[in-house]
mmCIF file of C-alpha atoms in Angstrom:
data_model
loop_
_atom_site.group_PDB
_atom_site.id
_atom_site.type_symbol
_atom_site.label_atom_id
_atom_site.label_comp_id
_atom_site.label_asym_id
_atom_site.label_seq_id
_atom_site.Cartn_x
_atom_site.Cartn_y
_atom_site.Cartn_z
ATOM 1 C CA MET F 829 99.326 90.307 103.921
ATOM 2 C CA GLN F 830 95.570 91.482 104.299
ATOM 3 C CA LYS F 831 95.442 91.767 108.611
ATOM 4 C CA TYR F 832 98.752 92.292 109.526
ATOM 5 C CA LEU F 833 100.870 94.109 107.918
ATOM 6 C CA PRO F 834 101.737 97.661 108.539
ATOM 7 C CA ARG F 835 99.050 99.585 105.621
ATOM 8 C CA ASN F 836 101.712 101.263 104.216
ATOM 9 C CA ILE F 837 103.923 97.766 103.711
ATOM 10 C CA ARG F 838 101.285 96.352 102.427
ATOM 11 C CA LYS F 839 100.052 99.189 100.262
ATOM 12 C CA GLU F 840 103.728 99.481 98.514
ATOM 13 C CA ILE F 841 103.783 95.144 98.059
ATOM 14 C CA ILE F 842 99.986 95.565 96.406
ATOM 15 C CA ASN F 843 101.159 98.530 94.063
ATOM 16 C CA LYS F 844 103.835 97.083 92.770
ATOM 17 C CA LEU F 845 102.160 93.367 92.315
ATOM 18 C CA PHE F 846 99.762 95.286 90.448
ATOM 19 C CA LYS F 847 101.435 97.308 87.964
ATOM 20 C CA LYS F 848 103.590 94.475 87.151
ATOM 21 C CA TYR F 849 100.618 91.213 86.960
ATOM 22 C CA VAL F 850 97.901 93.294 85.675
ATOM 23 C CA SER F 851 98.357 97.064 84.574
ATOM 24 C CA THR F 852 100.268 100.433 84.982
ATOM 25 C CA ASP F 853 96.848 102.601 84.604
ATOM 26 C CA GLU F 854 94.690 101.620 87.693
ATOM 27 C CA ILE F 855 92.276 103.913 86.508
ATOM 28 C CA SER F 856 91.196 102.248 83.521
ATOM 29 C CA ILE F 857 90.900 98.902 85.454
ATOM 30 C CA SER F 858 88.689 100.407 87.631
ATOM 31 C CA ASN F 859 86.358 101.847 85.584
ATOM 32 C CA GLU F 860 85.774 98.493 84.620
ATOM 33 C CA LEU F 861 85.987 96.388 86.840
ATOM 34 C CA TYR F 862 83.730 98.557 89.740
ATOM 35 C CA LEU F 863 80.161 100.210 89.406
ATOM 36 C CA SER F 864 79.255 104.014 88.224
ATOM 37 C CA THR F 865 77.594 105.986 89.864
ATOM 38 C CA ASN F 866 74.971 105.527 86.889
ATOM 39 C CA ASN F 867 74.958 101.530 87.220
ATOM 40 C CA ILE F 868 74.035 102.120 90.973
ATOM 41 C CA LEU F 869 70.873 104.360 90.196
ATOM 42 C CA GLU F 870 69.766 102.097 87.224
ATOM 43 C CA MET F 871 70.002 99.171 89.603
ATOM 44 C CA HIS F 872 68.610 100.320 92.750
ATOM 45 C CA GLU F 873 65.596 101.668 90.456
ATOM 46 C CA PHE F 874 65.275 98.104 89.288
ATOM 47 C CA GLY F 875 65.104 96.908 92.852
ATOM 48 C CA MET F 876 68.684 96.252 93.803
ATOM 49 C CA ASP F 877 69.538 96.722 97.392
ATOM 50 C CA PHE F 878 73.173 97.767 98.557
ATOM 51 C CA GLY F 879 75.866 97.304 101.417
ATOM 52 C CA CYS F 880 78.529 98.770 102.493
ATOM 53 C CA HIS F 881 81.728 97.301 102.972
ATOM 54 C CA THR F 882 83.035 100.313 104.528
ATOM 55 C CA HIS F 883 85.921 102.688 102.870
ATOM 56 C CA THR F 884 89.215 100.492 102.288
ATOM 57 C CA HIS F 885 87.668 96.928 103.688
ATOM 58 C CA PRO F 886 89.770 96.555 106.332
ATOM 59 C CA TRP F 887 89.112 94.323 108.945
ATOM 60 C CA LEU F 888 87.026 96.108 112.098
ATOM 61 C CA ASP F 889 87.761 93.798 114.840
ATOM 62 C CA MET F 890 91.218 95.458 114.687
ATOM 63 C CA LEU F 891 90.116 98.924 114.543
ATOM 64 C CA SER F 892 88.952 101.406 117.651
ATOM 65 C CA ALA F 893 84.890 102.349 117.618
ATOM 66 C CA SER F 894 86.335 106.705 116.182
ATOM 67 C CA GLU F 895 88.694 104.506 113.150
ATOM 68 C CA GLN F 896 85.695 102.717 112.466
ATOM 69 C CA GLU F 897 83.097 105.473 112.051
ATOM 70 C CA VAL F 898 85.317 106.547 109.522
ATOM 71 C CA GLU F 899 85.470 103.939 107.344
ATOM 72 C CA ILE F 900 81.747 103.156 107.644
ATOM 73 C CA MET F 901 80.728 106.611 107.524
ATOM 74 C CA LYS F 902 83.035 107.707 104.362
ATOM 75 C CA SER F 903 81.444 104.822 102.835
ATOM 76 C CA ILE F 904 77.605 105.621 103.671
ATOM 77 C CA ASN F 905 78.446 109.231 102.862
ATOM 78 C CA ILE F 906 79.160 108.198 99.043
ATOM 79 C CA PHE F 907 75.946 106.084 98.556
ATOM 80 C CA GLN F 908 74.205 109.524 100.386
ATOM 81 C CA LYS F 909 75.952 112.136 97.695
ATOM 82 C CA ILE F 910 73.957 109.873 94.979
ATOM 83 C CA GLY F 911 70.159 110.146 97.349
ATOM 84 C CA LEU F 912 70.279 106.920 98.625
ATOM 85 C CA LYS F 913 69.147 107.015 102.182
ATOM 86 C CA ASN F 914 70.543 105.081 105.356
ATOM 87 C CA SER F 915 67.147 103.206 105.596
ATOM 88 C CA GLN F 916 68.041 101.328 102.002
ATOM 89 C CA LEU F 917 71.275 99.896 103.155
ATOM 90 C CA SER F 918 72.933 97.284 104.673
ATOM 91 C CA MET F 919 76.301 95.873 106.401
ATOM 92 C CA CYS F 920 78.921 93.678 104.576
ATOM 93 C CA TYR F 921 80.773 93.666 107.542
ATOM 94 C CA PRO F 922 84.333 92.474 105.760
ATOM 95 C CA TYR F 923 86.200 89.462 106.880
ATOM 96 C CA GLY F 924 82.985 89.289 108.399
ATOM 97 C CA CYS F 925 84.353 90.838 111.617
ATOM 98 C CA TYR F 926 82.753 93.332 113.528
ATOM 99 C CA THR F 927 82.247 94.490 117.537
ATOM 100 C CA ASN F 928 79.885 95.873 119.595
ATOM 101 C CA GLU F 929 81.261 99.143 118.631
ATOM 102 C CA THR F 930 80.699 98.095 114.692
ATOM 103 C CA LEU F 931 76.779 97.676 115.929
ATOM 104 C CA ASN F 932 76.332 101.033 118.045
ATOM 105 C CA ILE F 933 77.653 102.829 114.722
ATOM 106 C CA LEU F 934 75.421 101.130 112.697
ATOM 107 C CA CYS F 935 72.020 101.677 114.590
ATOM 108 C CA LYS F 936 73.065 105.258 115.259
ATOM 109 C CA ASN F 937 73.087 105.593 111.505
ATOM 110 C CA ASP F 938 69.642 103.833 110.984
ATOM 111 C CA ILE F 939 71.952 101.291 108.692
ATOM 112 C CA ASP F 940 70.484 97.254 109.589
#
């Protein structure tokens, strides 16, 4: 489902499964599961490093260079907005997939 189904079909299936088996309140569940800005800043203050995972966690080897750049930059921008510098970030490749274009984008943006 992650790699070969078109995004719109995948999203529809996931939304139905989420509502049926998890909750109809996606925002509350997200707030419970994911770090807040304050959590990130506190962890960073105590020495925690952070890695970008892209914005929507796609298989990077299935995207064009421009699509990869959008995904990577959206992820970087989240950290920049709260004051982390690019040189303080690393990249965690979704599903372990990347291309030479991925590496070029990261190098251009001072990300390890």
